[in-house]
Coordinates of C-alpha atoms in Angstrom, one line a residue:
Chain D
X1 CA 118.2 83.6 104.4
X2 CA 115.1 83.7 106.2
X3 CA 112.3 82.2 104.3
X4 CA 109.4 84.2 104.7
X5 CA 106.9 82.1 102.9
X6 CA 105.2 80.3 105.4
X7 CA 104.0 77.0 103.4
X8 CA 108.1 76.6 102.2
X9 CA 109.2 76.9 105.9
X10 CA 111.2 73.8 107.2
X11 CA 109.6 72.0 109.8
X12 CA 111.8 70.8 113.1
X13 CA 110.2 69.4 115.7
X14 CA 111.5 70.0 119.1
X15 CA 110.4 67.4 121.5
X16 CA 111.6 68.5 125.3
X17 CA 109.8 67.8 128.7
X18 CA 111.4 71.4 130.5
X19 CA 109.2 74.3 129.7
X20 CA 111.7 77.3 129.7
X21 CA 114.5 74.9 127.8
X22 CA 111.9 74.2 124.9
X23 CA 110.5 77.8 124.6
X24 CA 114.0 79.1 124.3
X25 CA 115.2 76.4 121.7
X26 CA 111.9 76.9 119.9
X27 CA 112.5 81.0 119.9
X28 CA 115.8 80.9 118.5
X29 CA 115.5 78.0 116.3
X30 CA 112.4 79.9 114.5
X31 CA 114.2 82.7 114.3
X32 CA 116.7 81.4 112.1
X33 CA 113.3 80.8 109.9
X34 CA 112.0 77.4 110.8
X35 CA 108.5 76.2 111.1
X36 CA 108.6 74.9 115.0
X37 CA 106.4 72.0 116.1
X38 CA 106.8 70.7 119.5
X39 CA 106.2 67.9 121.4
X40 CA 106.1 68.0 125.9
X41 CA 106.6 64.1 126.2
X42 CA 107.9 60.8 124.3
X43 CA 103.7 60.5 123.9
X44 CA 102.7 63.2 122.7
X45 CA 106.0 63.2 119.9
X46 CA 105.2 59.6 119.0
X47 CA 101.2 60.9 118.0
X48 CA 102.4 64.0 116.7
X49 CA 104.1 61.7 114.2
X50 CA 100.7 60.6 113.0
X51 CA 100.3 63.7 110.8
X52 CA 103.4 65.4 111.0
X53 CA 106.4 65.3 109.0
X54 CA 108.9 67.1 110.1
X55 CA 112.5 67.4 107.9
X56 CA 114.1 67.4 111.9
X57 CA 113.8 66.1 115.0
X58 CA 115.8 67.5 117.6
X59 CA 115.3 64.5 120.7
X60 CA 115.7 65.3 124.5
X61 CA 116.4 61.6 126.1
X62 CA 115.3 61.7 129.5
X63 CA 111.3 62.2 129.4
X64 CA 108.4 61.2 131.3
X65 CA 106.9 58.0 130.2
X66 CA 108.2 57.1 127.1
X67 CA 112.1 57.7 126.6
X68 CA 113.9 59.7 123.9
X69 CA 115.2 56.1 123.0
X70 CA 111.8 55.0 122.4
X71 CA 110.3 57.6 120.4
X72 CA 113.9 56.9 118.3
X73 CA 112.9 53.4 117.7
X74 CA 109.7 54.1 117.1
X75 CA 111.0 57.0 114.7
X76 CA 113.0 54.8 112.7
X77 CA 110.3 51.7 112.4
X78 CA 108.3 54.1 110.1
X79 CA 108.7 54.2 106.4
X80 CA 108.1 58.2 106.0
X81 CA 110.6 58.7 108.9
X82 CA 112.9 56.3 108.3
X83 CA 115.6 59.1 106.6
X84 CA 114.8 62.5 108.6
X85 CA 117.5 63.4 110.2
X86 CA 117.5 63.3 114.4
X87 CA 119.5 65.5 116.4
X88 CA 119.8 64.0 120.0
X89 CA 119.7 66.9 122.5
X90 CA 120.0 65.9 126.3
X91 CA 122.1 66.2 129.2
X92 CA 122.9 62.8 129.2
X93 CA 125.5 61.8 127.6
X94 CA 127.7 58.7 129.1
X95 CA 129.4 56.6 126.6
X96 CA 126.2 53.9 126.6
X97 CA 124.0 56.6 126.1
X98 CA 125.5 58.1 122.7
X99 CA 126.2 54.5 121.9
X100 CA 122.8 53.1 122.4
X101 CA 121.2 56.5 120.4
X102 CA 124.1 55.8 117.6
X103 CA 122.8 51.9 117.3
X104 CA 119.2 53.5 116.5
X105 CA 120.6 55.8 114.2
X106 CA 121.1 59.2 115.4
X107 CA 122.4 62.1 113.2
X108 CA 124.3 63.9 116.0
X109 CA 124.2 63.8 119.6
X110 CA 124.3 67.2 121.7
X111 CA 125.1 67.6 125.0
X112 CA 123.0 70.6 126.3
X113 CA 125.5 72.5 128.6
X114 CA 128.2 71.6 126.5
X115 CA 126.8 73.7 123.5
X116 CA 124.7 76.9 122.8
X117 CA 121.6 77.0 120.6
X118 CA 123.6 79.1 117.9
X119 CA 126.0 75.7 117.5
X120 CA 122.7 73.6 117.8
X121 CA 120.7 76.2 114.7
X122 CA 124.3 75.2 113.1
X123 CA 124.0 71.5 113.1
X124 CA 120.1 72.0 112.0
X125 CA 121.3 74.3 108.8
X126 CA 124.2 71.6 108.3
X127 CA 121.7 68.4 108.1
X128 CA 118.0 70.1 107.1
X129 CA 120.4 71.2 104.0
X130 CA 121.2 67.8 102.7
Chain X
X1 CA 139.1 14.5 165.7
X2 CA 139.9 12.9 169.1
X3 CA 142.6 10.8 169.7
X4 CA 142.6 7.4 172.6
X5 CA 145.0 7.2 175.0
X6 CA 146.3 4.1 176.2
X7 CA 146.4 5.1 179.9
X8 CA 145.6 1.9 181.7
X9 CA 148.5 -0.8 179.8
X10 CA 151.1 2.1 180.4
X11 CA 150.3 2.5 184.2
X12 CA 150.7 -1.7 184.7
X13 CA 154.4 -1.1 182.9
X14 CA 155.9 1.4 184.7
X15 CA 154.7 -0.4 188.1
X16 CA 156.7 -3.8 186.7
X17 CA 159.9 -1.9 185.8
X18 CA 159.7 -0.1 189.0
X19 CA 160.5 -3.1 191.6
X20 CA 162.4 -1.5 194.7
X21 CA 166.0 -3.8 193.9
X22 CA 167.9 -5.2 191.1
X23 CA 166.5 -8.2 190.2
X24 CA 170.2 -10.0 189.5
X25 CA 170.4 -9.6 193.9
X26 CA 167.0 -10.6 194.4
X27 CA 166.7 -13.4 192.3
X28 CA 170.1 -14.5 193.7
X29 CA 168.9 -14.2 197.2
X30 CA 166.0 -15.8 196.7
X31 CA 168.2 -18.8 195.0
X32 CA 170.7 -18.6 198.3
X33 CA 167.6 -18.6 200.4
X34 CA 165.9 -22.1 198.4
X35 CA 169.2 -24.3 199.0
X36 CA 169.2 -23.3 202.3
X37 CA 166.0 -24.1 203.4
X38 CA 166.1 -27.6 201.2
X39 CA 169.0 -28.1 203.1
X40 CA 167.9 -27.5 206.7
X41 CA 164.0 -28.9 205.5
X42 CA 166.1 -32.2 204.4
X43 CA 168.5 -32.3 207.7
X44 CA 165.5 -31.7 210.2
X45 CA 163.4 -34.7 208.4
X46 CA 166.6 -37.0 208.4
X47 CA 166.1 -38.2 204.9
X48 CA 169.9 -36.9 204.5
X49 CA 172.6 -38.1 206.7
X50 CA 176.2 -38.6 206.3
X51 CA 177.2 -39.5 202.7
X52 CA 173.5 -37.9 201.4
X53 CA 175.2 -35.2 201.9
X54 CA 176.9 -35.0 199.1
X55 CA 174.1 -34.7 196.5
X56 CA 173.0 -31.5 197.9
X57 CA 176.1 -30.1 195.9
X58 CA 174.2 -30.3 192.2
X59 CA 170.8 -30.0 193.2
X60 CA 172.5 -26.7 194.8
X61 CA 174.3 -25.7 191.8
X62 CA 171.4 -26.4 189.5
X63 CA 169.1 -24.3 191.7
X64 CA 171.9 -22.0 191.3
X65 CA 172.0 -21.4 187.3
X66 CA 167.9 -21.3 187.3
X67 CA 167.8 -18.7 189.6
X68 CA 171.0 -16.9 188.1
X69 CA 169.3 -17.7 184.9
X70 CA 165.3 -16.4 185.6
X71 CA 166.8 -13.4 187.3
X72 CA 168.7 -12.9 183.8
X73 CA 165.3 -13.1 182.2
X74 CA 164.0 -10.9 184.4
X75 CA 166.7 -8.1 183.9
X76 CA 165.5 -8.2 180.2
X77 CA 162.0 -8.5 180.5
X78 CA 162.6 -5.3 183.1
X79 CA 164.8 -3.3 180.1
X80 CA 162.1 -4.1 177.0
X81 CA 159.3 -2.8 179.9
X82 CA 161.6 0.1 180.8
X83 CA 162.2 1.1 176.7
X84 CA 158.6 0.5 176.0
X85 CA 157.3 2.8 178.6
X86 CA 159.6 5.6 177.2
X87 CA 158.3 4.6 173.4
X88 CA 154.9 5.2 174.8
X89 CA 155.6 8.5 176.8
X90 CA 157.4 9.3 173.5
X91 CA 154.5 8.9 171.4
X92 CA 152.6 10.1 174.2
X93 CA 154.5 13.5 174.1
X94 CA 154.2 13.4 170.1
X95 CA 150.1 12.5 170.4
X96 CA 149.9 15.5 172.4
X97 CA 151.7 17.7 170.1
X98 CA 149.9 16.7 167.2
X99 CA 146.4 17.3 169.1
X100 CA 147.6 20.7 169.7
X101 CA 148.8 20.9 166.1
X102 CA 145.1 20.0 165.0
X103 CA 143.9 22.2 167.8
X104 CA 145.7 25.1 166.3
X105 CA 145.0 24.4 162.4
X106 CA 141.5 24.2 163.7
X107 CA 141.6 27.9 165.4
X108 CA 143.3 28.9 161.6
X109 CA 140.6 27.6 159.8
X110 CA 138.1 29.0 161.9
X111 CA 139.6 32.7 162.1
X112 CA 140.5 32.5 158.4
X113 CA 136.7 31.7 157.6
X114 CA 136.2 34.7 159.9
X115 CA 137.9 36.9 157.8
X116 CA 136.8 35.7 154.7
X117 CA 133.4 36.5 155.5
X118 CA 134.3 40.1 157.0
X119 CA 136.4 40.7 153.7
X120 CA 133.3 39.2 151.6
X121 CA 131.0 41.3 153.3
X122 CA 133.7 44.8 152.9
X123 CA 134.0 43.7 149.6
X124 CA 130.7 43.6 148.9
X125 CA 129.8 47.2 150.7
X126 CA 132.6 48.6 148.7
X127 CA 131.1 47.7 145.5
X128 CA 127.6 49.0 146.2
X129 CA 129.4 52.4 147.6
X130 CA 130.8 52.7 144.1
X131 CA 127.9 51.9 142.1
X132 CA 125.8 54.7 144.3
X133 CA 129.2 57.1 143.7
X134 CA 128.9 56.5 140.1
X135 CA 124.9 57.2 140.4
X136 CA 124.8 60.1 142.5
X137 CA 127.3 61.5 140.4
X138 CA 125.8 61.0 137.1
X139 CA 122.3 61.8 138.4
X140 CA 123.6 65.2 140.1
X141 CA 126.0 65.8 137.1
X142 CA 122.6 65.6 135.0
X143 CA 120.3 66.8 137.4
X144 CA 123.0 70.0 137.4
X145 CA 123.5 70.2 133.9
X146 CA 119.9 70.7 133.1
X147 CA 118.9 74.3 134.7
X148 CA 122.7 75.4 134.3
X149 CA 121.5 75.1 129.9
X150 CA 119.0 77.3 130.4
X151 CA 120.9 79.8 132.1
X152 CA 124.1 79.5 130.0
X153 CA 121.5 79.8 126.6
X154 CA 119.8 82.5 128.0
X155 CA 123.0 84.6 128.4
X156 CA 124.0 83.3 125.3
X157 CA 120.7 84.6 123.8
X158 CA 120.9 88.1 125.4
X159 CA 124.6 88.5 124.6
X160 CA 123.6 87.8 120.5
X161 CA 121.0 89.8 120.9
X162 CA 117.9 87.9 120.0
X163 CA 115.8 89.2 122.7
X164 CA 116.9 92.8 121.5
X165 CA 119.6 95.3 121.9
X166 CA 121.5 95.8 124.6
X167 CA 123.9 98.3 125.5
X168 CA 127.8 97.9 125.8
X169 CA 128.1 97.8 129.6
X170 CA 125.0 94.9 129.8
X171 CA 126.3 93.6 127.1
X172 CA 130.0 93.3 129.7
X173 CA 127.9 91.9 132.6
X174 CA 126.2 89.1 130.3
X175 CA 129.1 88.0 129.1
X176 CA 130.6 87.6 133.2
X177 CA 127.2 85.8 133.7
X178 CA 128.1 83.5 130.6
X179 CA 131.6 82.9 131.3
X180 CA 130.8 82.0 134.9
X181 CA 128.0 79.3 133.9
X182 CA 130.7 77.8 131.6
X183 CA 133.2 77.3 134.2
X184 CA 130.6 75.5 136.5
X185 CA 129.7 73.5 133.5
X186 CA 133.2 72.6 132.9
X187 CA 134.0 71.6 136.4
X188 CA 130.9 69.2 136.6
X189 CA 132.3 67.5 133.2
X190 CA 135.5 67.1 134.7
X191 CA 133.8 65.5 137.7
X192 CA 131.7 63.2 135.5
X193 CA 134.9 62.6 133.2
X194 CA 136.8 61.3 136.5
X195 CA 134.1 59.3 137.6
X196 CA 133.4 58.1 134.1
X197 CA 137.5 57.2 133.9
X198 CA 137.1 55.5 137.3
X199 CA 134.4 53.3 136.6
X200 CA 135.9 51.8 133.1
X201 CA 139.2 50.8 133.8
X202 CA 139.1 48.5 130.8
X203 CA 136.7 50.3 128.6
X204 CA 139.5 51.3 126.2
X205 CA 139.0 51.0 122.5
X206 CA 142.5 51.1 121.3
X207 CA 142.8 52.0 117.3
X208 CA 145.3 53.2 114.6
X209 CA 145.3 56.6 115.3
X210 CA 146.9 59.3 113.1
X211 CA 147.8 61.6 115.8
X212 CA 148.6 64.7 113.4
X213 CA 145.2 64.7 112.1
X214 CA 143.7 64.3 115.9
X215 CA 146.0 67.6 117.1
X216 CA 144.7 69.5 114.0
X217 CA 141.0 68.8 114.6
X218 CA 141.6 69.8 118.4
X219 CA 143.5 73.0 117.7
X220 CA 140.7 73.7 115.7
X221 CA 138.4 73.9 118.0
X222 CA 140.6 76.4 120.2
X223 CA 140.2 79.0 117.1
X224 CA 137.9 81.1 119.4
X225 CA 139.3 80.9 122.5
X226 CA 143.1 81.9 121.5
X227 CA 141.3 84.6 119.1
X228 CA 140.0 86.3 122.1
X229 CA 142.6 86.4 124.2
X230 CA 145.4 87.1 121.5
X231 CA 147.4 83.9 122.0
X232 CA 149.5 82.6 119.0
X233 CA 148.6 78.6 119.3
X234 CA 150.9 77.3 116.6
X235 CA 150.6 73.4 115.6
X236 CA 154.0 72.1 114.2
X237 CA 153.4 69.7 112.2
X238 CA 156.4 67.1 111.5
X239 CA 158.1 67.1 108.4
X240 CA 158.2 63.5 107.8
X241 CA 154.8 61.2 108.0
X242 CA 154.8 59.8 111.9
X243 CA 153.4 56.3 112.3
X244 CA 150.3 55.4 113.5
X245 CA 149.5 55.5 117.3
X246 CA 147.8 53.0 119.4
X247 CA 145.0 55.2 121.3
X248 CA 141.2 55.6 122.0
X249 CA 140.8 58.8 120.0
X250 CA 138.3 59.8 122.5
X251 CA 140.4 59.5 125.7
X252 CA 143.2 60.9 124.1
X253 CA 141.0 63.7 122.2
X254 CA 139.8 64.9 126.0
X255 CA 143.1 65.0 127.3
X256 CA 144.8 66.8 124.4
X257 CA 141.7 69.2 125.0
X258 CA 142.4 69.2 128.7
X259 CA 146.2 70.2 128.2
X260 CA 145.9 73.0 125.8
X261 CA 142.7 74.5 127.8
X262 CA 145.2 74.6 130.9
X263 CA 147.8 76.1 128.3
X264 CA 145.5 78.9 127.0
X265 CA 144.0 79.4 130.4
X266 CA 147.4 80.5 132.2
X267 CA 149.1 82.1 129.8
X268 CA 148.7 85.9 130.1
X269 CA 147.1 87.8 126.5
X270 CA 149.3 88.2 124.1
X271 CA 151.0 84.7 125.3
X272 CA 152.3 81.8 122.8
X273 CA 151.5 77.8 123.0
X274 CA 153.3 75.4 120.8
X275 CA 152.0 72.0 120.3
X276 CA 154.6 69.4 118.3
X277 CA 155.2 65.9 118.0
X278 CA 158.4 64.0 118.0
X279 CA 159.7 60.9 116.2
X280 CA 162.7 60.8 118.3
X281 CA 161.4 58.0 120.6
X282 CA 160.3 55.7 117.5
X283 CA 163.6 53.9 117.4
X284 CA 163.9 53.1 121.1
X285 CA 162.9 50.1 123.2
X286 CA 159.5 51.3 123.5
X287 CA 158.5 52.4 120.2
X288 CA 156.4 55.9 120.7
X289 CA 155.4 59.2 119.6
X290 CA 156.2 62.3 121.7
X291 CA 153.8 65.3 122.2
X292 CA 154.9 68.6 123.5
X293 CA 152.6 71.4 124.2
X294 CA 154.5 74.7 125.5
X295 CA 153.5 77.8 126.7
X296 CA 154.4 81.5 128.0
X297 CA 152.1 81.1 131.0
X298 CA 152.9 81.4 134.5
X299 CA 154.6 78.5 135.6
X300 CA 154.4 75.8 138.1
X301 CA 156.3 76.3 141.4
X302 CA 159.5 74.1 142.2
X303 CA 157.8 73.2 145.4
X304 CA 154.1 71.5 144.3
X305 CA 156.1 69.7 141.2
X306 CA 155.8 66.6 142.7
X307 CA 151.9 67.5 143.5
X308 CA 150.9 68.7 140.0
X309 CA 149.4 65.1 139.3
X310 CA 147.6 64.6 142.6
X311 CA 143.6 64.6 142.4
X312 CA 141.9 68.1 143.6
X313 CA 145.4 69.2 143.1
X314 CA 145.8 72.9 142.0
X315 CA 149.1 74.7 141.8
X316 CA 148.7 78.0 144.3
X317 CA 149.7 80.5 141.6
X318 CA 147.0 78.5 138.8
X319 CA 144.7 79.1 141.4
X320 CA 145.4 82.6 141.9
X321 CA 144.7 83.6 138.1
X322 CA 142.2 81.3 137.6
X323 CA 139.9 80.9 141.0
X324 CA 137.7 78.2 139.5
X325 CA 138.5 74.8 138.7
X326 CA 138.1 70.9 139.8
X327 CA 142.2 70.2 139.9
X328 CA 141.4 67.4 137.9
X329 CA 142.8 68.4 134.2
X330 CA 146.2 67.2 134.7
X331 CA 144.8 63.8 137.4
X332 CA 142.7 62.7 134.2
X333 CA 145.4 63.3 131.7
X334 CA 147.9 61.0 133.6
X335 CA 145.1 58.4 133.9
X336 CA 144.6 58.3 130.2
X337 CA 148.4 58.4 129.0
X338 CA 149.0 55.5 131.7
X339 CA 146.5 53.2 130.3
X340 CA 148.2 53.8 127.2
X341 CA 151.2 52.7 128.2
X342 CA 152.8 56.1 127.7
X343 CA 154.1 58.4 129.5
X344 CA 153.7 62.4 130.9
X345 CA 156.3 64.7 132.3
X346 CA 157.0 68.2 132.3
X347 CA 159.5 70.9 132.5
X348 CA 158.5 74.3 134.2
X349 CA 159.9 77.7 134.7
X350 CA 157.4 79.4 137.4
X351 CA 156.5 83.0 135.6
X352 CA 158.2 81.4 132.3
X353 CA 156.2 78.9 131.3
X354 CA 155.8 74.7 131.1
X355 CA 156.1 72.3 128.7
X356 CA 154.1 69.3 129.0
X357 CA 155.4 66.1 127.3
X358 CA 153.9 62.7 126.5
X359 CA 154.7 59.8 124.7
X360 CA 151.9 56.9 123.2
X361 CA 153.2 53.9 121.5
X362 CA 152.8 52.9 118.0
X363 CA 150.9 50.7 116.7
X364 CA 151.3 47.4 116.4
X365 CA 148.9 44.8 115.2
X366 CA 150.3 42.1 116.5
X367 CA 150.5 43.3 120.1
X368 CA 148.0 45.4 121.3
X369 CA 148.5 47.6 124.1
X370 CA 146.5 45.7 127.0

């Protein structure tokens, strides 16, 4: 099922501040065939977003300078992005957090240790397929 | 608040009531002593001779009656004097209690203020220990979590092969590194869970819950687990439609979880774990659906029954097949049945197995559980 055709690949951006997590999400969500874009900080995302348009975002929450909740809001205010889906990935996860990232319209919210990256390549197949 | 004393009038009373004899004698002396010396003054001057005499007899007897008759006065101006000066000690006596009284209620006051303040001020450090509980707990939780990911996906990555083959015997020592990462993982979400529990006591969203479909979804997830280690988990569902329950699907979703992890986890391979539910509590006084989860796993000892709910609590054998855990599976569960307004037991045979039981009410629009 891996698409092999570069210009048809499905692009997921991957926006995460720690190094080693984001080169291993990016490995083994590419391998499953996906174009991988990523993003270090809530900054860089937000002007990645300029040209980019990804058919996922998967969301860390806690990074420097601008917050996974604000690249969300900032997600949602534009009219190209308004639908893609969002796939909260962080290690917080205390009721106000999944409820605040629910009230700005998240597609699924992922705790990190709680999950592996083959049930997190599951939830992409599940919602890029829609 | 002072109060005046009336020193001075008392002092002047007590001297007037205080004459050495009875005033009836001395007034009647002093009477005697009058017609006497009239009589003599009068016979020394020789104004009264011979038949003179006789008028001496009523100015006598009428110096007689005034005397008997001011000494009379006298004994009752000496009683009111004597019953006043004990009204005033009275009221003296009474003044001084009531100053003492005051005295005291003032020491009260003053000690109660005392504590009020010490108690604001505990109060207040109490709170702020909590609040940097709850932080440090979340932040470590989270600051934990973090690295712990990348280790668990990178076993995860090496066991599935994505970084290239492995043999059989790395592929045995991965999955120990794996399993291990997990359990830390799971003991820091058990901490966060308590501390999370602790910190919302009212933050319970209580809804209409159909509790066979919540079971079914939860077994579910379990597919794995009991897959691996050859366990038959069996759901029985009831034959009739049970009502709905009054529960936060979450709470009760983690403590189902909770239970029938413990289940799997200490019953040996090959082991069985029941889950049912009961309608036979929906006709009593407290109208409720019973869940049983039973297994073939090793018991809980007679002696640390009464200990199997206690925080950090973990029963000596659980902790012999098991090394790791937090002890706080069963401490969490209790929590969240409580606040239901249910119910948890159990009955245990140590190296047969336990069954757990709890009950949570129906629902009932018109009285919510509080």
């Amino acid at each position: 099922m891996e698409n092999t055709n570069d210009g048809e690949k499905k692009v997921v951006m991957i926006v995460e501040d720690d190094e080693f997590l984001r080169s291993l999400t990016a490995k083994r969500v590419e391998k499953e065939g996906y174009k991988i874009e990523v993003a270090v900080d809530g900054e860089n995302a937000i002007s990645l977003l300029d040209t980019l348009k990804p058919n996922l975002i998967l969301l860390d929450l806690l990074l420097p300078g601008k917050d996974g909740f604000e690249v969300l809001k900032k997600i949602r205010s534009l009219d190209a992005m308004k639908a893609v889906p969002v796939i909260i990935f962080s290690n917080l996860g205390q009721k106000e957090d999944i409820e605040k990232a629910k009230a700005l319209g998240v597609d699924d919210f992922l705790i990190k240790a709680n999950f592996t990256l083959d049930d997190v390549v599951t939830k992409i197949n599940k919602l890029v397929k829609k | 608040m002072e109060i005046s004393e009336p020193q001075p009038q008392q002092s002047k009373l007590i001297e007037l009531s205080q004459l050495p004899v009875n005033p009836l004698i001395f007034w009647g002396v002093v009477t005697v002593g009058l017609v006497v010396a009239v009589v003599l003054i009068l016979s020394a001057t020789g104004v009264v001779v011979g038949a003179n005499w006789l008028l001496l007899v009523p100015v006598g007897a009428y110096l007689l009656i005034i005397g008997f008759f001011i000494s009379y006065l006298s004994k009752i101006y000496r009683e009111r004097n004597r019953l006043m000066v004990e009204r005033i000690r009275d009221e003296q006596i009474k003044i001084d209690e009531f100053k003492k009284l005051n005295q005291d209620l003032e020491n009260y006051a003053k000690q109660l203020f005392d504590k009020d303040f010490e108690l604001t001020l505990a109060n207040k450090r109490l709170q702020s220990l909590e609040q940097a509980k709850s932080k440090f707990v979340s932040v470590t939780t989270h600051q934990l979590r973090t690295p712990l990911s990348a280790i668990k996906w990178t076993f995860h990555m090496l066991i599935g092969e994505n970084l290239g083959k492995i043999t059989a015997e790395q592929r045995n020592f991965l999955q120990k590194g794996y399993d291990s990462t997990q359990r830390i993982i799971m003991i820091i979400n058990d901490l966060l869970n308590v501390d999370y529990i602790e910190a919302d006591k009212t933050d319970y969203n209580f809804l209409p819950i159909n509790l066979t479909e919540l079971v079914d979804g939860i077994v579910f997830e379990f597919t794995n687990q009991v897959e691996s280690k050859k366990i038959k988990l069996i759901f029985v569902k009831p034959s009739n439609p049970l009502p709905e329950v009054a529960a936060d699907p979450v709470k009760i979703g983690m403590m189902l979880e909770n239970l029938i992890d413990n289940a799997v986890k200490y019953t040996p391979d090959g082991g069985r774990v029941t889950i049912s539910l009961s309608d036979a509590r929906i006709n009593s006084a407290r109208s409720s659906v019973e869940v049983a989860i039973a297994d073939t796993g090793i018991g809980i000892l007679p002696a640390e029954k009464d200990k199997i709910f206690h925080r950090f609590f973990r029963g000596s054998n659980a902790i012999q097949s098991k090394p790791d855990g937090s002890g706080l599976g069963l401490f969490i569960a209790q929590d969240i049945v409580e606040k239901h307004g249910g119910e948890i037991w159990f009955e245990s045979k140590a190296g047969e197995g336990t069954i757990f039981h709890f009950t949570l009410p129906i629902f009932n629009a018109e009285t919510p559980p509080k």
